[in-house]
Amino acid sequence: MEEELAKKFVVAMMMHETNTFSPLPTPIESFARAGSLSGPVAIKEAEGTNTSLGGFIDVARKAGAEFVVPMAASAHPSGLVTKAAYEQMTTAIVDEVKKGCDAVLLALHGAMVAEHYDDGEGELLNRIRKIAPDVPIAVALDFHTQMTDAMINGASIITGYRTYPHIDMADTAQRAGRTLIRMLAGEIEPKMVWGNRPIMSSSLVHTPSREPMKTLMGMANQAEDTGQVLNASVFGGFPQADIPHLALSSVIVCDKRTAEGEILLNKILDTAWEKREGFLFHPEPLSVQVARAKSYDGGPVVMADHGDNTASGGTQDVMSVIEEAMKQDLEDACAGPICDPACVEQMIKAGVGAEVTLELGGKIDMPAMGLKGKPLKVTGKVKAITDGQFVVTGPMATGTTVRMGRTAVLDTGKMQIVISEKRAEPYDLGVFTHCGIDPRRKKYVLIKSRQHFRAGFEPIAKHIVMCDGDGCTASDLKLFKYTRVKRPLYPFDLDMRLGRNEA
């Protein structure tokens, strides 16, 4: 068996969650945040990490396969991927497949939108299929995938994250990889069935440990874990994308016969439709939320600004939550990271210990949201300056290196604010601890995140308050002007009925 599987694999990563309302461009430079874009260095950086690429490398190693990594691209969520970036990444992968291989293992996102393609992943798979129509392809996808026929037709096996925060990225790739290895050995013949329901919901209500997603994910997980099907995945979709194929979906990987998988698929999707009201988000005034945080005894009180969430394409420089916290006189607080390269430069020039007055944040307008940047004037002392790098020790993306760019800490007396040159989602305590701040000892911890913060910060939090700050990742979907989504679509069309093909 070992000798039979001593084959050549092409292993690649091309990940981006595209927020079509985000003003931030996504050139090729954005995709090198994880380190090297290809080759042995990329393998070394990814191996052993809790990432999809790390998981696929582990699969290849255990199979005794020769493998190459022609592309290891991962960018923070932002606006449309430039045509040049997309073509560079896909060409590198396709050209490697052209050289010949026995299998392709792809760590993709599932919600990539390029300037010239609405379905970035589907187009990549289509290009691979044109040159390698029969090669087995295993794909690991993010929970917020926007599933399409092109993805299904192009892949042999698809698995999705089971968790949100995504603490099972490596495991997701390994699930797909194990199925692929069995396929190569001739033990199984994977066939996929999929479907969707016209539900668009805020990512804030997608947590699989909470209803209604808990029930849906439980059905899929049980079926896969008991061997009823090879793999089963549920995808919540990504609501900050104005594209026609936005929906909640599910993919079932079956062995040869699909009848049982189709029954499971329809059961999951019908249950999602029955529970659709549970996916509604109910907004609340920011002032009320901050007042609630202030009323709590003890800490830390973690205040998560989900309106300006880096992991959904936010600018990470909207100051509305920090401004309201200062207005209500919260103290013994830490906040950040705020992405503001100009303020970092000003603080570095002033030096540690110097007093500075900053026009902090608010540098970027969001025309798609009708929002103009609004800096916040703050005065304080420069407490620390760092290179902004640290290795993640928490459960999400464990072992990877976060690169925030040059970073400085402003101490106002009541709040210590971490300010960075680059955006970084605060899913690990390292965003604070690497620059000398222990969030476990603070009364208030203000961060910009929707769900990923729970990986690192929920264990230390005495209370959690979700804050409806301004920004292009708002959870109130009525704030977005959708023009391209397929209608009818829940919750915009509350009285819609499903057609026969959907039910």
mmCIF file with all atom_site columns, C-alpha atoms in Angstrom, residues 218-349:
data_model
loop_
_atom_site.group_PDB
_atom_site.id
_atom_site.type_symbol
_atom_site.label_atom_id
_atom_site.label_alt_id
_atom_site.label_comp_id
_atom_site.label_asym_id
_atom_site.label_entity_id
_atom_site.label_seq_id
_atom_site.pdbx_PDB_ins_code
_atom_site.Cartn_x
_atom_site.Cartn_y
_atom_site.Cartn_z
_atom_site.occupancy
_atom_site.B_iso_or_equiv
_atom_site.pdbx_formal_charge
_atom_site.auth_seq_id
_atom_site.auth_comp_id
_atom_site.auth_asym_id
_atom_site.auth_atom_id
_atom_site.pdbx_PDB_model_num
ATOM 1   C CA . GLY A 1 218 ? -24.628 18.326 14.330 1.00 0.00 ? 218 GLY A CA 1
ATOM 2   C CA . MET A 1 219 ? -26.554 16.465 11.636 1.00 0.00 ? 219 MET A CA 1
ATOM 3   C CA . ALA A 1 220 ? -23.637 16.705 9.201  1.00 0.00 ? 220 ALA A CA 1
ATOM 4   C CA . ASN A 1 221 ? -20.977 15.797 11.751 1.00 0.00 ? 221 ASN A CA 1
ATOM 5   C CA . GLN A 1 222 ? -22.850 12.773 13.043 1.00 0.00 ? 222 GLN A CA 1
ATOM 6   C CA . ALA A 1 223 ? -23.378 11.412 9.529  1.00 0.00 ? 223 ALA A CA 1
ATOM 7   C CA . GLU A 1 224 ? -19.680 11.725 8.697  1.00 0.00 ? 224 GLU A CA 1
ATOM 8   C CA . ASP A 1 225 ? -18.344 10.560 12.049 1.00 0.00 ? 225 ASP A CA 1
ATOM 9   C CA . THR A 1 226 ? -20.514 7.419  12.052 1.00 0.00 ? 226 THR A CA 1
ATOM 10  C CA . GLY A 1 227 ? -19.573 6.510  8.482  1.00 0.00 ? 227 GLY A CA 1
ATOM 11  C CA . GLN A 1 228 ? -23.053 7.086  7.068  1.00 0.00 ? 228 GLN A CA 1
ATOM 12  C CA . VAL A 1 229 ? -21.342 9.193  4.379  1.00 0.00 ? 229 VAL A CA 1
ATOM 13  C CA . LEU A 1 230 ? -17.704 9.912  3.565  1.00 0.00 ? 230 LEU A CA 1
ATOM 14  C CA . ASN A 1 231 ? -17.870 13.636 4.321  1.00 0.00 ? 231 ASN A CA 1
ATOM 15  C CA . ALA A 1 232 ? -20.625 16.106 5.161  1.00 0.00 ? 232 ALA A CA 1
ATOM 16  C CA . SER A 1 233 ? -20.309 19.887 5.314  1.00 0.00 ? 233 SER A CA 1
ATOM 17  C CA . VAL A 1 234 ? -22.563 22.875 5.926  1.00 0.00 ? 234 VAL A CA 1
ATOM 18  C CA . PHE A 1 235 ? -21.685 26.332 4.601  1.00 0.00 ? 235 PHE A CA 1
ATOM 19  C CA . GLY A 1 236 ? -23.239 29.492 6.022  1.00 0.00 ? 236 GLY A CA 1
ATOM 20  C CA . GLY A 1 237 ? -22.281 31.731 3.102  1.00 0.00 ? 237 GLY A CA 1
ATOM 21  C CA . PHE A 1 238 ? -20.664 35.154 3.332  1.00 0.00 ? 238 PHE A CA 1
ATOM 22  C CA . PRO A 1 239 ? -23.207 38.000 3.436  1.00 0.00 ? 239 PRO A CA 1
ATOM 23  C CA . GLN A 1 240 ? -20.807 40.860 2.632  1.00 0.00 ? 240 GLN A CA 1
ATOM 24  C CA . ALA A 1 241 ? -20.667 39.760 -1.012 1.00 0.00 ? 241 ALA A CA 1
ATOM 25  C CA . ASP A 1 242 ? -23.084 41.167 -3.566 1.00 0.00 ? 242 ASP A CA 1
ATOM 26  C CA . ILE A 1 243 ? -23.035 38.185 -5.942 1.00 0.00 ? 243 ILE A CA 1
ATOM 27  C CA . PRO A 1 244 ? -25.770 35.994 -7.471 1.00 0.00 ? 244 PRO A CA 1
ATOM 28  C CA . HIS A 1 245 ? -24.839 32.713 -5.751 1.00 0.00 ? 245 HIS A CA 1
ATOM 29  C CA . LEU A 1 246 ? -25.095 33.872 -2.138 1.00 0.00 ? 246 LEU A CA 1
ATOM 30  C CA . ALA A 1 247 ? -26.948 31.217 -0.075 1.00 0.00 ? 247 ALA A CA 1
ATOM 31  C CA . LEU A 1 248 ? -26.709 28.692 2.747  1.00 0.00 ? 248 LEU A CA 1
ATOM 32  C CA . SER A 1 249 ? -25.564 25.354 1.340  1.00 0.00 ? 249 SER A CA 1
ATOM 33  C CA . SER A 1 250 ? -24.473 21.815 2.133  1.00 0.00 ? 250 SER A CA 1
ATOM 34  C CA . VAL A 1 251 ? -22.219 19.276 0.383  1.00 0.00 ? 251 VAL A CA 1
ATOM 35  C CA . ILE A 1 252 ? -22.303 15.532 1.014  1.00 0.00 ? 252 ILE A CA 1
ATOM 36  C CA . VAL A 1 253 ? -19.550 13.201 -0.246 1.00 0.00 ? 253 VAL A CA 1
ATOM 37  C CA . CYS A 1 254 ? -20.898 9.673  -0.788 1.00 0.00 ? 254 CYS A CA 1
ATOM 38  C CA . ASP A 1 255 ? -19.304 6.364  -1.765 1.00 0.00 ? 255 ASP A CA 1
ATOM 39  C CA . LYS A 1 256 ? -20.606 5.288  -5.198 1.00 0.00 ? 256 LYS A CA 1
ATOM 40  C CA . ARG A 1 257 ? -24.341 5.589  -4.436 1.00 0.00 ? 257 ARG A CA 1
ATOM 41  C CA . THR A 1 258 ? -25.813 8.981  -3.561 1.00 0.00 ? 258 THR A CA 1
ATOM 42  C CA . ALA A 1 259 ? -29.339 8.108  -2.405 1.00 0.00 ? 259 ALA A CA 1
ATOM 43  C CA . GLU A 1 260 ? -28.527 8.196  1.313  1.00 0.00 ? 260 GLU A CA 1
ATOM 44  C CA . GLY A 1 261 ? -26.520 11.385 0.857  1.00 0.00 ? 261 GLY A CA 1
ATOM 45  C CA . GLU A 1 262 ? -29.420 13.082 -0.892 1.00 0.00 ? 262 GLU A CA 1
ATOM 46  C CA . ILE A 1 263 ? -31.740 12.211 1.987  1.00 0.00 ? 263 ILE A CA 1
ATOM 47  C CA . LEU A 1 264 ? -29.264 13.707 4.470  1.00 0.00 ? 264 LEU A CA 1
ATOM 48  C CA . LEU A 1 265 ? -28.734 16.766 2.279  1.00 0.00 ? 265 LEU A CA 1
ATOM 49  C CA . ASN A 1 266 ? -32.434 17.561 2.055  1.00 0.00 ? 266 ASN A CA 1
ATOM 50  C CA . LYS A 1 267 ? -32.900 16.941 5.767  1.00 0.00 ? 267 LYS A CA 1
ATOM 51  C CA . ILE A 1 268 ? -30.157 19.464 6.592  1.00 0.00 ? 268 ILE A CA 1
ATOM 52  C CA . LEU A 1 269 ? -31.420 22.079 4.145  1.00 0.00 ? 269 LEU A CA 1
ATOM 53  C CA . ASP A 1 270 ? -35.082 21.664 5.072  1.00 0.00 ? 270 ASP A CA 1
ATOM 54  C CA . THR A 1 271 ? -34.159 22.055 8.737  1.00 0.00 ? 271 THR A CA 1
ATOM 55  C CA . ALA A 1 272 ? -32.232 25.230 7.884  1.00 0.00 ? 272 ALA A CA 1
ATOM 56  C CA . TRP A 1 273 ? -35.297 26.643 6.169  1.00 0.00 ? 273 TRP A CA 1
ATOM 57  C CA . GLU A 1 274 ? -37.556 25.717 9.091  1.00 0.00 ? 274 GLU A CA 1
ATOM 58  C CA . LYS A 1 275 ? -35.165 27.485 11.470 1.00 0.00 ? 275 LYS A CA 1
ATOM 59  C CA . ARG A 1 276 ? -34.556 30.508 9.215  1.00 0.00 ? 276 ARG A CA 1
ATOM 60  C CA . GLU A 1 277 ? -35.917 33.012 11.743 1.00 0.00 ? 277 GLU A CA 1
ATOM 61  C CA . GLY A 1 278 ? -33.072 32.008 14.039 1.00 0.00 ? 278 GLY A CA 1
ATOM 62  C CA . PHE A 1 279 ? -30.629 33.468 11.523 1.00 0.00 ? 279 PHE A CA 1
ATOM 63  C CA . LEU A 1 280 ? -32.040 36.988 11.888 1.00 0.00 ? 280 LEU A CA 1
ATOM 64  C CA . PHE A 1 281 ? -29.849 39.655 13.480 1.00 0.00 ? 281 PHE A CA 1
ATOM 65  C CA . HIS A 1 282 ? -31.405 42.238 15.777 1.00 0.00 ? 282 HIS A CA 1
ATOM 66  C CA . PRO A 1 283 ? -29.407 45.505 15.993 1.00 0.00 ? 283 PRO A CA 1
ATOM 67  C CA . GLU A 1 284 ? -29.069 47.592 19.144 1.00 0.00 ? 284 GLU A CA 1
ATOM 68  C CA . PRO A 1 285 ? -27.772 51.136 19.769 1.00 0.00 ? 285 PRO A CA 1
ATOM 69  C CA . LEU A 1 286 ? -24.021 51.241 20.395 1.00 0.00 ? 286 LEU A CA 1
ATOM 70  C CA . SER A 1 287 ? -24.478 53.554 23.379 1.00 0.00 ? 287 SER A CA 1
ATOM 71  C CA . VAL A 1 288 ? -26.677 50.932 25.068 1.00 0.00 ? 288 VAL A CA 1
ATOM 72  C CA . GLN A 1 289 ? -24.094 48.216 24.472 1.00 0.00 ? 289 GLN A CA 1
ATOM 73  C CA . VAL A 1 290 ? -21.227 50.261 25.910 1.00 0.00 ? 290 VAL A CA 1
ATOM 74  C CA . ALA A 1 291 ? -23.367 51.200 28.908 1.00 0.00 ? 291 ALA A CA 1
ATOM 75  C CA . ARG A 1 292 ? -24.059 47.509 29.494 1.00 0.00 ? 292 ARG A CA 1
ATOM 76  C CA . ALA A 1 293 ? -20.329 46.789 29.425 1.00 0.00 ? 293 ALA A CA 1
ATOM 77  C CA . LYS A 1 294 ? -19.749 49.584 31.930 1.00 0.00 ? 294 LYS A CA 1
ATOM 78  C CA . SER A 1 295 ? -22.391 48.182 34.286 1.00 0.00 ? 295 SER A CA 1
ATOM 79  C CA . TYR A 1 296 ? -20.649 44.838 34.748 1.00 0.00 ? 296 TYR A CA 1
ATOM 80  C CA . ASP A 1 297 ? -18.654 44.120 37.884 1.00 0.00 ? 297 ASP A CA 1
ATOM 81  C CA . GLY A 1 298 ? -15.251 42.571 37.397 1.00 0.00 ? 298 GLY A CA 1
ATOM 82  C CA . GLY A 1 299 ? -13.443 41.806 34.195 1.00 0.00 ? 299 GLY A CA 1
ATOM 83  C CA . PRO A 1 300 ? -12.213 41.315 31.665 1.00 0.00 ? 300 PRO A CA 1
ATOM 84  C CA . VAL A 1 301 ? -15.256 42.586 29.791 1.00 0.00 ? 301 VAL A CA 1
ATOM 85  C CA . VAL A 1 302 ? -14.491 41.807 26.156 1.00 0.00 ? 302 VAL A CA 1
ATOM 86  C CA . MET A 1 303 ? -16.147 44.280 23.783 1.00 0.00 ? 303 MET A CA 1
ATOM 87  C CA . ALA A 1 304 ? -16.150 42.986 20.208 1.00 0.00 ? 304 ALA A CA 1
ATOM 88  C CA . ASP A 1 305 ? -16.709 45.529 17.438 1.00 0.00 ? 305 ASP A CA 1
ATOM 89  C CA . HIS A 1 306 ? -18.194 43.416 14.639 1.00 0.00 ? 306 HIS A CA 1
ATOM 90  C CA . GLY A 1 307 ? -18.895 46.373 12.346 1.00 0.00 ? 307 GLY A CA 1
ATOM 91  C CA . ASP A 1 308 ? -15.198 46.811 11.515 1.00 0.00 ? 308 ASP A CA 1
ATOM 92  C CA . ASN A 1 309 ? -14.032 43.207 11.530 1.00 0.00 ? 309 ASN A CA 1
ATOM 93  C CA . THR A 1 310 ? -10.751 42.508 9.748  1.00 0.00 ? 310 THR A CA 1
ATOM 94  C CA . ALA A 1 311 ? -11.730 38.886 9.119  1.00 0.00 ? 311 ALA A CA 1
ATOM 95  C CA . SER A 1 312 ? -14.695 40.065 7.049  1.00 0.00 ? 312 SER A CA 1
ATOM 96  C CA . GLY A 1 313 ? -12.938 42.832 5.116  1.00 0.00 ? 313 GLY A CA 1
ATOM 97  C CA . GLY A 1 314 ? -13.106 45.747 7.548  1.00 0.00 ? 314 GLY A CA 1
ATOM 98  C CA . THR A 1 315 ? -10.656 48.639 7.371  1.00 0.00 ? 315 THR A CA 1
ATOM 99  C CA . GLN A 1 316 ? -9.763  48.207 11.068 1.00 0.00 ? 316 GLN A CA 1
ATOM 100 C CA . ASP A 1 317 ? -9.594  51.961 11.513 1.00 0.00 ? 317 ASP A CA 1
ATOM 101 C CA . VAL A 1 318 ? -13.192 52.895 12.392 1.00 0.00 ? 318 VAL A CA 1
ATOM 102 C CA . MET A 1 319 ? -13.185 54.613 15.777 1.00 0.00 ? 319 MET A CA 1
ATOM 103 C CA . SER A 1 320 ? -16.893 54.590 16.717 1.00 0.00 ? 320 SER A CA 1
ATOM 104 C CA . VAL A 1 321 ? -16.662 51.999 19.517 1.00 0.00 ? 321 VAL A CA 1
ATOM 105 C CA . ILE A 1 322 ? -13.512 53.436 21.093 1.00 0.00 ? 322 ILE A CA 1
ATOM 106 C CA . GLU A 1 323 ? -15.019 56.919 20.841 1.00 0.00 ? 323 GLU A CA 1
ATOM 107 C CA . GLU A 1 324 ? -18.179 55.795 22.655 1.00 0.00 ? 324 GLU A CA 1
ATOM 108 C CA . ALA A 1 325 ? -16.114 53.981 25.299 1.00 0.00 ? 325 ALA A CA 1
ATOM 109 C CA . MET A 1 326 ? -14.160 57.177 25.954 1.00 0.00 ? 326 MET A CA 1
ATOM 110 C CA . LYS A 1 327 ? -17.367 59.197 26.000 1.00 0.00 ? 327 LYS A CA 1
ATOM 111 C CA . GLN A 1 328 ? -18.751 56.903 28.721 1.00 0.00 ? 328 GLN A CA 1
ATOM 112 C CA . ASP A 1 329 ? -15.429 57.134 30.596 1.00 0.00 ? 329 ASP A CA 1
ATOM 113 C CA . LEU A 1 330 ? -14.389 53.494 30.571 1.00 0.00 ? 330 LEU A CA 1
ATOM 114 C CA . GLU A 1 331 ? -10.992 53.033 32.197 1.00 0.00 ? 331 GLU A CA 1
ATOM 115 C CA . ASP A 1 332 ? -8.482  50.274 32.833 1.00 0.00 ? 332 ASP A CA 1
ATOM 116 C CA . ALA A 1 333 ? -8.958  49.299 29.198 1.00 0.00 ? 333 ALA A CA 1
ATOM 117 C CA . CYS A 1 334 ? -6.897  48.051 26.290 1.00 0.00 ? 334 CYS A CA 1
ATOM 118 C CA . ALA A 1 335 ? -7.966  48.313 22.669 1.00 0.00 ? 335 ALA A CA 1
ATOM 119 C CA . GLY A 1 336 ? -6.837  47.367 19.199 1.00 0.00 ? 336 GLY A CA 1
ATOM 120 C CA . PRO A 1 337 ? -5.241  46.732 16.946 1.00 0.00 ? 337 PRO A CA 1
ATOM 121 C CA . ILE A 1 338 ? -6.124  49.915 15.065 1.00 0.00 ? 338 ILE A CA 1
ATOM 122 C CA . CYS A 1 339 ? -4.551  49.993 11.612 1.00 0.00 ? 339 CYS A CA 1
ATOM 123 C CA . ASP A 1 340 ? -3.040  53.440 11.053 1.00 0.00 ? 340 ASP A CA 1
ATOM 124 C CA . PRO A 1 341 ? 0.456   53.501 9.503  1.00 0.00 ? 341 PRO A CA 1
ATOM 125 C CA . ALA A 1 342 ? 0.682   57.304 9.721  1.00 0.00 ? 342 ALA A CA 1
ATOM 126 C CA . CYS A 1 343 ? 0.091   57.308 13.478 1.00 0.00 ? 343 CYS A CA 1
ATOM 127 C CA . VAL A 1 344 ? 2.605   54.489 13.941 1.00 0.00 ? 344 VAL A CA 1
ATOM 128 C CA . GLU A 1 345 ? 5.200   56.559 12.084 1.00 0.00 ? 345 GLU A CA 1
ATOM 129 C CA . GLN A 1 346 ? 4.414   59.605 14.237 1.00 0.00 ? 346 GLN A CA 1
ATOM 130 C CA . MET A 1 347 ? 4.814   57.582 17.432 1.00 0.00 ? 347 MET A CA 1
ATOM 131 C CA . ILE A 1 348 ? 8.076   55.981 16.330 1.00 0.00 ? 348 ILE A CA 1
ATOM 132 C CA . LYS A 1 349 ? 9.525   59.392 15.510 1.00 0.00 ? 349 LYS A CA 1
#
